[in-house]
CSV table of C-alpha atoms in Angstrom, one decimal:
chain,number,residue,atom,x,y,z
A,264,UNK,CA,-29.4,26.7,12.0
A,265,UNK,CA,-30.0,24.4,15.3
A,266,UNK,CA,-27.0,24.1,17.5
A,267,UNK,CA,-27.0,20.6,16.4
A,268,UNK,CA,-26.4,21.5,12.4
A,269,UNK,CA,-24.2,24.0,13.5
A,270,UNK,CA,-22.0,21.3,15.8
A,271,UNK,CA,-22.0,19.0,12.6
A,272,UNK,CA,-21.2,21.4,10.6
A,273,UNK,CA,-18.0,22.1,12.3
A,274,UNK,CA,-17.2,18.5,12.6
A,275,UNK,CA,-17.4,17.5,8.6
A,276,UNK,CA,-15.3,21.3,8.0
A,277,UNK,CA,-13.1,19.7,10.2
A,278,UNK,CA,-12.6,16.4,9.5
A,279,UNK,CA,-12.4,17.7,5.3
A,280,UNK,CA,-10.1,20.0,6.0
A,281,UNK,CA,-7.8,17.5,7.5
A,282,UNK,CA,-8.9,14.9,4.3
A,283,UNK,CA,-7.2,18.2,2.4
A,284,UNK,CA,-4.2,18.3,4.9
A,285,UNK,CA,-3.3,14.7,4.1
A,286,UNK,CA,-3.7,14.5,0.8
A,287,UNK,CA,0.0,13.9,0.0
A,288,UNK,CA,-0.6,10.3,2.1
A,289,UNK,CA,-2.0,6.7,0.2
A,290,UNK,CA,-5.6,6.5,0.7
A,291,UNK,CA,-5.6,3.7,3.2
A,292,UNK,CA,-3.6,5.3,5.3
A,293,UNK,CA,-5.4,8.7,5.0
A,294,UNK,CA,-8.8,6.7,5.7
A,295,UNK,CA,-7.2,5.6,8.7
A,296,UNK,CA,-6.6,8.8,10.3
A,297,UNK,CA,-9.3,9.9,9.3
A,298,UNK,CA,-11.2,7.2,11.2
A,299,UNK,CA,-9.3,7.5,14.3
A,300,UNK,CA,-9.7,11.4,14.3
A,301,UNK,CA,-13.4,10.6,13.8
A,302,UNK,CA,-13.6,8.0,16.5
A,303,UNK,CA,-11.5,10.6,18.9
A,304,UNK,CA,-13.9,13.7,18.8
A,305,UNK,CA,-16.5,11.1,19.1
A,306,UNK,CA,-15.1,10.0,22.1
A,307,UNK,CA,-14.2,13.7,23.4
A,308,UNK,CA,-18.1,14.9,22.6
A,309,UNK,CA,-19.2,12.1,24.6
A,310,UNK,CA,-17.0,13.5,27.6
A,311,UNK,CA,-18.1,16.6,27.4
A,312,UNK,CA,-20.2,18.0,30.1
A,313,UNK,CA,-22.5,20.5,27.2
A,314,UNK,CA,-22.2,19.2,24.0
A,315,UNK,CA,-22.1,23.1,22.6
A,316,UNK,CA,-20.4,25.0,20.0
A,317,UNK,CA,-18.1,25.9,22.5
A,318,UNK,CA,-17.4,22.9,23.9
A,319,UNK,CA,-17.0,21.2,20.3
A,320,UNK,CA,-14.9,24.1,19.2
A,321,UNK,CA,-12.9,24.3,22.0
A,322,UNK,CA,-12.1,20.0,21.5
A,323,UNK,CA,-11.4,20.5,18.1
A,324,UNK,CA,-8.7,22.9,19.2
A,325,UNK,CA,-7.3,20.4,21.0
A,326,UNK,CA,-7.3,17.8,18.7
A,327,UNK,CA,-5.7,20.2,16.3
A,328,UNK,CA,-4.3,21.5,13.1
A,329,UNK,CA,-4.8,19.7,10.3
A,330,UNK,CA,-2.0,21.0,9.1
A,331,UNK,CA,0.3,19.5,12.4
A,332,UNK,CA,-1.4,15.9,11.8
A,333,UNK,CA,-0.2,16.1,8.5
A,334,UNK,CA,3.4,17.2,9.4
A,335,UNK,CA,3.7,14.4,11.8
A,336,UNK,CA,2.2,11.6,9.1
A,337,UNK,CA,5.2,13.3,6.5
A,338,UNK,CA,7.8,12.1,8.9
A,339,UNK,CA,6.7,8.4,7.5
A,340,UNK,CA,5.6,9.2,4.5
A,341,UNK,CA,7.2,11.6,3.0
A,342,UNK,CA,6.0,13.6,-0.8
A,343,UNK,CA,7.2,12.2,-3.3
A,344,UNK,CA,9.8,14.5,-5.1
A,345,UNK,CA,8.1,15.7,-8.6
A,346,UNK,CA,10.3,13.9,-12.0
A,347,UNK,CA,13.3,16.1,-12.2
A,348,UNK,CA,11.8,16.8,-16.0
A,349,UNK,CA,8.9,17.9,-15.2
A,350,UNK,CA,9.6,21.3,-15.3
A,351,UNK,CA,10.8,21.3,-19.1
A,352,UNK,CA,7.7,20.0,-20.2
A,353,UNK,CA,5.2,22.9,-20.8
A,354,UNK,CA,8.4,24.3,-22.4
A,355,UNK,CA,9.1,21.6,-24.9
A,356,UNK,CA,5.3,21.3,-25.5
A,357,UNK,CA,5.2,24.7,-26.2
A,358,UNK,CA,8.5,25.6,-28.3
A,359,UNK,CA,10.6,22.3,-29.1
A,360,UNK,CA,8.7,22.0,-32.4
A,361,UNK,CA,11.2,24.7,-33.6
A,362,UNK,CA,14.0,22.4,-32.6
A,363,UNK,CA,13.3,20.7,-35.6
A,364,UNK,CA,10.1,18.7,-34.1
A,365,UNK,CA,12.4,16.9,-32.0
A,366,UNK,CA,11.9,19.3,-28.9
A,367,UNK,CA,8.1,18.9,-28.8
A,368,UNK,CA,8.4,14.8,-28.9
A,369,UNK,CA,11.0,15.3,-26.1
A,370,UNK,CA,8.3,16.9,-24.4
A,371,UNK,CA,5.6,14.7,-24.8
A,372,UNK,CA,7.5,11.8,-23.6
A,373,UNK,CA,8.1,13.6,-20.5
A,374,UNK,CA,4.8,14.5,-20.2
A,375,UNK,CA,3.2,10.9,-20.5
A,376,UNK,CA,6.1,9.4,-18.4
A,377,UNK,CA,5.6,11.9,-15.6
A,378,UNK,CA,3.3,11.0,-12.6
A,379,UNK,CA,2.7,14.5,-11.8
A,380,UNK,CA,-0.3,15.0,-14.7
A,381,UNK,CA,-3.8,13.4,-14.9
A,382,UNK,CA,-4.5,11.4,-17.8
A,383,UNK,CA,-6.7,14.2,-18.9
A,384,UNK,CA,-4.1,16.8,-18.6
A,385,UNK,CA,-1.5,14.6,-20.6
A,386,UNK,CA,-4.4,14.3,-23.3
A,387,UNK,CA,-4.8,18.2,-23.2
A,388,UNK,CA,-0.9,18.6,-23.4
A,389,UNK,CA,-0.5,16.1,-26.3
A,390,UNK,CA,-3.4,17.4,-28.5
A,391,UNK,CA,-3.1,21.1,-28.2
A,392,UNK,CA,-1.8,21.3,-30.4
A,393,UNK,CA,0.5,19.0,-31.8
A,394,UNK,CA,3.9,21.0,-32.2
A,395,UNK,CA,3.2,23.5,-30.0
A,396,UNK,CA,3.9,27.2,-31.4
A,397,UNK,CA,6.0,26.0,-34.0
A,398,UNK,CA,3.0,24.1,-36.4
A,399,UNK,CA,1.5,27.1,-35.3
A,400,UNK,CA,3.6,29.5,-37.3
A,401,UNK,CA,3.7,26.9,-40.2
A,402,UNK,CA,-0.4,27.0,-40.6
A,403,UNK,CA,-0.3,31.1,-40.0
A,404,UNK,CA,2.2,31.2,-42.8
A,405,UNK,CA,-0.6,29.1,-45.2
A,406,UNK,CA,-3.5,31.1,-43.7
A,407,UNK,CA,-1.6,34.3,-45.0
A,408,UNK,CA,-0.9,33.0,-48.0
A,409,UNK,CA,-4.3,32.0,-49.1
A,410,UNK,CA,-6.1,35.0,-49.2
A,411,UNK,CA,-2.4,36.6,-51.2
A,412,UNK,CA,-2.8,33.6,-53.7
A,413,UNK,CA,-6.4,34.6,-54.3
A,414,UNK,CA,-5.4,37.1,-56.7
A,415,UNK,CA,-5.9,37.0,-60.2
A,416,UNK,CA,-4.5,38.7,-62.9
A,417,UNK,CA,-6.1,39.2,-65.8
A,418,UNK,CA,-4.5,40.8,-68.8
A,419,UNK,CA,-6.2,43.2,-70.9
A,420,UNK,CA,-5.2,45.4,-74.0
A,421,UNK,CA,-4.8,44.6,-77.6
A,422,UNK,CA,-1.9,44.5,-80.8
A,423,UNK,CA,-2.6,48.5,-80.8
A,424,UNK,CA,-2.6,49.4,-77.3
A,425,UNK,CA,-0.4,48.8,-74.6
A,426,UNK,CA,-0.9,46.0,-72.6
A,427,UNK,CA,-1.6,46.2,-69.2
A,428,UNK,CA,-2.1,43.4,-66.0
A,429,UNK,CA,-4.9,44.3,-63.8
A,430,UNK,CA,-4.4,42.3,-60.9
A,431,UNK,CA,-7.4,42.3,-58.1
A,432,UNK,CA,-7.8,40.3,-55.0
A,433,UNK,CA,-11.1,38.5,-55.1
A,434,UNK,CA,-10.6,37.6,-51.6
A,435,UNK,CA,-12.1,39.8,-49.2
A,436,UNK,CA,-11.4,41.4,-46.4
A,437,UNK,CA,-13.5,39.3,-44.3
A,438,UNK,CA,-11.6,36.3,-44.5
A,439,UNK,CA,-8.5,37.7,-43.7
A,440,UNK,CA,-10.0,39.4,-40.5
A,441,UNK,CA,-11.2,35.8,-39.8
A,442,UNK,CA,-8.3,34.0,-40.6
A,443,UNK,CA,-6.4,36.5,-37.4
A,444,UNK,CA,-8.9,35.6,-35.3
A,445,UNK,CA,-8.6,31.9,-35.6
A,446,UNK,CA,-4.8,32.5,-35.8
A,447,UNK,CA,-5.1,34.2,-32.6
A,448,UNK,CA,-7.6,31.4,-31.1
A,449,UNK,CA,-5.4,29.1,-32.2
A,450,UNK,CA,-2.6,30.3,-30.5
A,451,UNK,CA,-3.7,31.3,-27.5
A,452,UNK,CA,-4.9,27.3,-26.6
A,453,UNK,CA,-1.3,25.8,-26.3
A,454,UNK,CA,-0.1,28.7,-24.2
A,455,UNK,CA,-3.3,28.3,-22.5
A,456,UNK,CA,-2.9,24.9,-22.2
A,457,UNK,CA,1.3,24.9,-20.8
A,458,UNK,CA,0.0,27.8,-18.1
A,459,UNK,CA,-2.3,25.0,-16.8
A,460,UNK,CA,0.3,22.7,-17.2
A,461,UNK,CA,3.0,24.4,-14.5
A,462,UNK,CA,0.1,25.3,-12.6
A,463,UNK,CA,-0.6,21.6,-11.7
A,464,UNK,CA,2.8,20.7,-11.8
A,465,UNK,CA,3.7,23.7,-8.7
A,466,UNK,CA,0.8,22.4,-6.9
A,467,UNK,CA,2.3,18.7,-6.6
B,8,UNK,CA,6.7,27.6,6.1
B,9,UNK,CA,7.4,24.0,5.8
B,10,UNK,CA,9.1,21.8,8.5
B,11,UNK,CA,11.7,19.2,6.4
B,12,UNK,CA,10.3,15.5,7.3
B,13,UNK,CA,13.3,13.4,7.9
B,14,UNK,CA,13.7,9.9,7.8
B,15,UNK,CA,14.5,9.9,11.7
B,16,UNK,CA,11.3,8.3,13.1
B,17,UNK,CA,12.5,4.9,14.5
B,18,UNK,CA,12.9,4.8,18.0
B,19,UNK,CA,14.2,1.1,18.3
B,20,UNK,CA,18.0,2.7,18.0
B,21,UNK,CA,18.2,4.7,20.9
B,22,UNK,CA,21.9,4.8,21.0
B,23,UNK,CA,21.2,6.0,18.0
B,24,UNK,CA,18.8,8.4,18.5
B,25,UNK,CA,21.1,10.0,20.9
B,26,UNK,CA,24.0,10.4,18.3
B,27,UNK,CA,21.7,11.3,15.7
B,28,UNK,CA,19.9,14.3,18.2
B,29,UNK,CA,23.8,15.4,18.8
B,30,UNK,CA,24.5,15.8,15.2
B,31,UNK,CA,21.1,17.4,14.6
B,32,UNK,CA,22.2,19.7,17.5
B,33,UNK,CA,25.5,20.0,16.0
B,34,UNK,CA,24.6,20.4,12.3
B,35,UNK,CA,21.7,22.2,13.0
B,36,UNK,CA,23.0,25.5,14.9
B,37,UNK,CA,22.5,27.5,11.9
B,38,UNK,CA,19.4,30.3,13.0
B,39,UNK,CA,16.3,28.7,11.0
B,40,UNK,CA,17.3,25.5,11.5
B,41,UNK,CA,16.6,25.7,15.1
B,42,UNK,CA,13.5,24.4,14.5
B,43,UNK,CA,14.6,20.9,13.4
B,44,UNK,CA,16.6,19.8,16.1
B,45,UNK,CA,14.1,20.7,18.5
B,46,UNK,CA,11.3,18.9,16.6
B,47,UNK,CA,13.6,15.8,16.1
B,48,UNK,CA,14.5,15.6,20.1
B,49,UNK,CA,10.4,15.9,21.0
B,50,UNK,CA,9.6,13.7,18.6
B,51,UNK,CA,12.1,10.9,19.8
B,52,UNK,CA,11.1,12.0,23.4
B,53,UNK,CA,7.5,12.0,22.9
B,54,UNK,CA,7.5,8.0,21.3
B,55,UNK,CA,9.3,6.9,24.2
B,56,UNK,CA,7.1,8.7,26.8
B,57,UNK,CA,4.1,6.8,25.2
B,58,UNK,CA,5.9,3.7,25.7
B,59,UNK,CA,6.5,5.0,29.4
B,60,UNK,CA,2.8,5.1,29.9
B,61,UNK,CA,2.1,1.8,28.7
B,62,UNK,CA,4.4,0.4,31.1
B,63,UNK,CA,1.9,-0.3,33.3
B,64,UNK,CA,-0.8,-1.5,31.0
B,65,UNK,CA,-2.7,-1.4,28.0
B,66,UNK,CA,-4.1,2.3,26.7
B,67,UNK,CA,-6.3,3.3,24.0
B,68,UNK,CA,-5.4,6.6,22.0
B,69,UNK,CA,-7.4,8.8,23.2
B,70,UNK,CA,-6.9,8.9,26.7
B,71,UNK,CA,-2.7,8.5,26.0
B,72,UNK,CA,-3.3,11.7,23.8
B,73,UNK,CA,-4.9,13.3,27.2
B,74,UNK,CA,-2.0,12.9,29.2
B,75,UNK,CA,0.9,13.7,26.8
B,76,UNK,CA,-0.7,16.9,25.9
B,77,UNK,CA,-1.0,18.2,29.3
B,78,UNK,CA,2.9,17.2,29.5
B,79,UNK,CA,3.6,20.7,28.0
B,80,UNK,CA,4.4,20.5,24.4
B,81,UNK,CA,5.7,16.8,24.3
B,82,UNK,CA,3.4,16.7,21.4
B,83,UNK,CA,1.5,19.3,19.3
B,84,UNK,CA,-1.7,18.6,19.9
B,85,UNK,CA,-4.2,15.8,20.7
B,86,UNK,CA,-4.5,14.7,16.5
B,87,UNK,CA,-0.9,14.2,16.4
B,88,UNK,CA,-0.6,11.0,18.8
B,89,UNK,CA,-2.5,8.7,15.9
B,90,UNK,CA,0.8,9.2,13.7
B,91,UNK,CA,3.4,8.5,16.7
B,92,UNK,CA,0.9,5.3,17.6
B,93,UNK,CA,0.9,4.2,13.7
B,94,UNK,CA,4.9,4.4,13.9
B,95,UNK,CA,5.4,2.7,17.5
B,96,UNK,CA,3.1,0.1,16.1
B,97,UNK,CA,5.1,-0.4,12.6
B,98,UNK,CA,8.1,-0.6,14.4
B,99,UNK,CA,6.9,-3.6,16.2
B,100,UNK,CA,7.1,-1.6,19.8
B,101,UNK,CA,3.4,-2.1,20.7
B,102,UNK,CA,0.9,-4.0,19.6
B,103,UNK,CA,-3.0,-3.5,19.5
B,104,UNK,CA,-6.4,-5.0,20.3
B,105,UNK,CA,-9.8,-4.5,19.7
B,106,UNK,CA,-11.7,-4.0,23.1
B,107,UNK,CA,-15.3,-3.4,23.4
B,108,UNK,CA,-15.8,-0.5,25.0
B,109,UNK,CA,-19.0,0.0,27.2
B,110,UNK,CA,-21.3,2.8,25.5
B,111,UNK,CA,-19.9,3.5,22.3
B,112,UNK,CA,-17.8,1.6,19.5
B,113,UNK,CA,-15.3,-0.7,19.9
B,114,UNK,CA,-11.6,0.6,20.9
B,115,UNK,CA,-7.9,0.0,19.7
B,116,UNK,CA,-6.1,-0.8,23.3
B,117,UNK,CA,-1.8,-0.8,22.7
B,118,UNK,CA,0.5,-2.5,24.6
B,119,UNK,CA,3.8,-2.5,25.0
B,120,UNK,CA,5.7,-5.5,23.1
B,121,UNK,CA,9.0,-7.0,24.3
B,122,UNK,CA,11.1,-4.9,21.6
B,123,UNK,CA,9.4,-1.9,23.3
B,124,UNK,CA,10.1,-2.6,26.8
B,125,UNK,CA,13.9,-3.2,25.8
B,126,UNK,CA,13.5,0.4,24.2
B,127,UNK,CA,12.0,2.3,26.6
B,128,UNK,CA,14.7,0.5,29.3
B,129,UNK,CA,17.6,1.6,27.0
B,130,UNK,CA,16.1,5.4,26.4
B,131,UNK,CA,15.3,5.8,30.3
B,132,UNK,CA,19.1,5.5,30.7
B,133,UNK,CA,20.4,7.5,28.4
B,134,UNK,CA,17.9,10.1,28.8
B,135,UNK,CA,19.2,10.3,32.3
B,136,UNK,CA,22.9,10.7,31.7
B,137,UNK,CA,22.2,12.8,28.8
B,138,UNK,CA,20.2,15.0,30.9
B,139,UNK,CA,22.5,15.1,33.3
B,140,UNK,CA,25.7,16.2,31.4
B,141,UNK,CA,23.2,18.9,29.5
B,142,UNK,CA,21.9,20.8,33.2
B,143,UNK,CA,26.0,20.2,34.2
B,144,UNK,CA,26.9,22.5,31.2
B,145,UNK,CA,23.7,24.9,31.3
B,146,UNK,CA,24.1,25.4,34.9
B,147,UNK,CA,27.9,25.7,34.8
B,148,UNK,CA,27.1,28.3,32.8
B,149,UNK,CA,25.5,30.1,36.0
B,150,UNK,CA,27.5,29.4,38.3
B,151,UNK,CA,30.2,31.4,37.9
């Protein structure tokens, strides 16, 4: 790499780690300072008697942390706090279906009404899976009972000899090994899903 | 580590700013919070020292950065002048132009406005007395 890639190189790390730095702030204002930042090492590099590494290194020392920029920008606009509710969502997504339903609709409205989640993530939240755990343990309860209702009994014997049910299961084994594994699939996506969830929501 | 932002950032109440710096000092004296009175007295200090060096004239943000800098730790660093400008300027204590500038693009020049000549008369004298009275107590200290 030429001294010159390298120099630019440093520059755009810079000036996206600071874009990083001030991401808390409106976009207008963060396109300012990023403009004036720009416009001041610009400035600097022009002053400088060899426009080197070092030289470009040590101005961007000078000009400073992204981090400090940011800091100073907070004093006038500070985060916005995250909705007090947002921490009882991936909760009541996960387990208010057992609170008769209600928990998991709770949930959701908190979920759409909060500005802490994307669209996308709201749309994740709402549709895996509707009811969370609890519709969950419903549809287990019906996929264990299919292969149990697959029985049939059939009655053999006659007026002279005893009679005697023969019951077999003509499911196989197969489909109740397949019906875990989609119960397991199933729900591991919700929990999956509410991990993500808090994830975002400690990152705001 | 995180450094609380407060809503203290107006330096038109300098009266205030004074008060507000005493009950920082005050309500601040618990170890950890040292931090925040400190930052909250610089910061005041530092707006009003930009409005100092625009008494004489206009400036353009780069070279105010220069000189506040080399006034040891009055501000961070260089980058952190464009916020204190943005707040001077919101505040209605300078006001900008656009200036061509000989070889490269054009420049934002501040200046002070009346609102920030009134400030910077009203901080000059309470700095002074406040100042003052906190070397009288430091020193007493020594003295005896």
């Amino acid at each position: 790499m030429s001294t010159a890639d390298r120099t630019d190189v440093l520059v755009d790390r810079y000036l996206s780690d600071l874009d990083a730095a001030l991401r808390g702030l409106p976009a207008a204002r963060r396109q300012q300072i990023i403009d004036e930042i720009t416009e001041h090492i610009s400035e600097g590099r022009s002053g400088l008697q060899h426009d080197d590494e070092v030289g470009l290194r040590e101005l961007l020392d000078r000009v400073g942390d992204p981090d400090d920029i940011a800091v100073e920008e907070a004093v006038d606009y500070p985060r916005p706090r995250t909705d007090a509710g947002d921490a009882w969502v991936p909760w009541l997504l996960l387990f208010g279906g057992f609170a008769f339903g209600v928990g998991w609709f709770v949930g959701v409205a908190l979920l759409w009404w909060s500005k802490t989640w994307s669209v996308r993530d709201k749309l994740l939240g709402t549709l895996i899976i509707p009811g969370g755990l609890a519709s969950l343990f419903i549809a287990m309860g019906g996929l264990v009972a299919i292969p149990a209702r697959a029985e049939t009994c059939t009655a053999s014997g006659g007026p002279l000899v005893p009679t005697t049910t023969h019951c077999t299961q003509s499911g196989s084994s197969l489909s109740a090994v397949v019906a875990i594994l989609v119960a397991i699939c199933l729900l591991l996506a919700p929990i999956l899903v509410a991990v993500h969830l808090e994830r975002v929501r400690r990152r705001a | 580590m995180s450094v609380e932002a407060t809503s203290t950032g107006t330096p038109i109440p300098t009266s205030r700013f004074l008060s507000e710096s005493f009950t920082a000092i005050t309500c601040c004296m618990v170890p950890g919070n040292e931090y925040a009175w400190v930052a909250q007295l610089r910061r005041g200090a530092a707006e009003h020292c930009v409005l100092a060096l625009l008494r004489h004239g206009e400036g353009y943000g780069f070279d105010l950065a220069r000189i506040l800098v080399n006034a040891d730790g009055l501000i961070a660093s260089e980058g952190t002048i464009y916020p204190l400008l943005a707040r001077l300027r919101r505040h209605g204590l300078v006001e900008t132009t656009w200036r061509e500038s000989g070889e490269g693009p054009p420049r934002r020049y501040y200046r002070l406005t009346g609102a920030g000549e009134e400030s910077l008369a009203l901080f000059a004298d309470h700095w002074k007395v406040f100042r003052d009275a906190v070397d009288q107590i430091l020193n007493e200290g020594d003295a005896t």
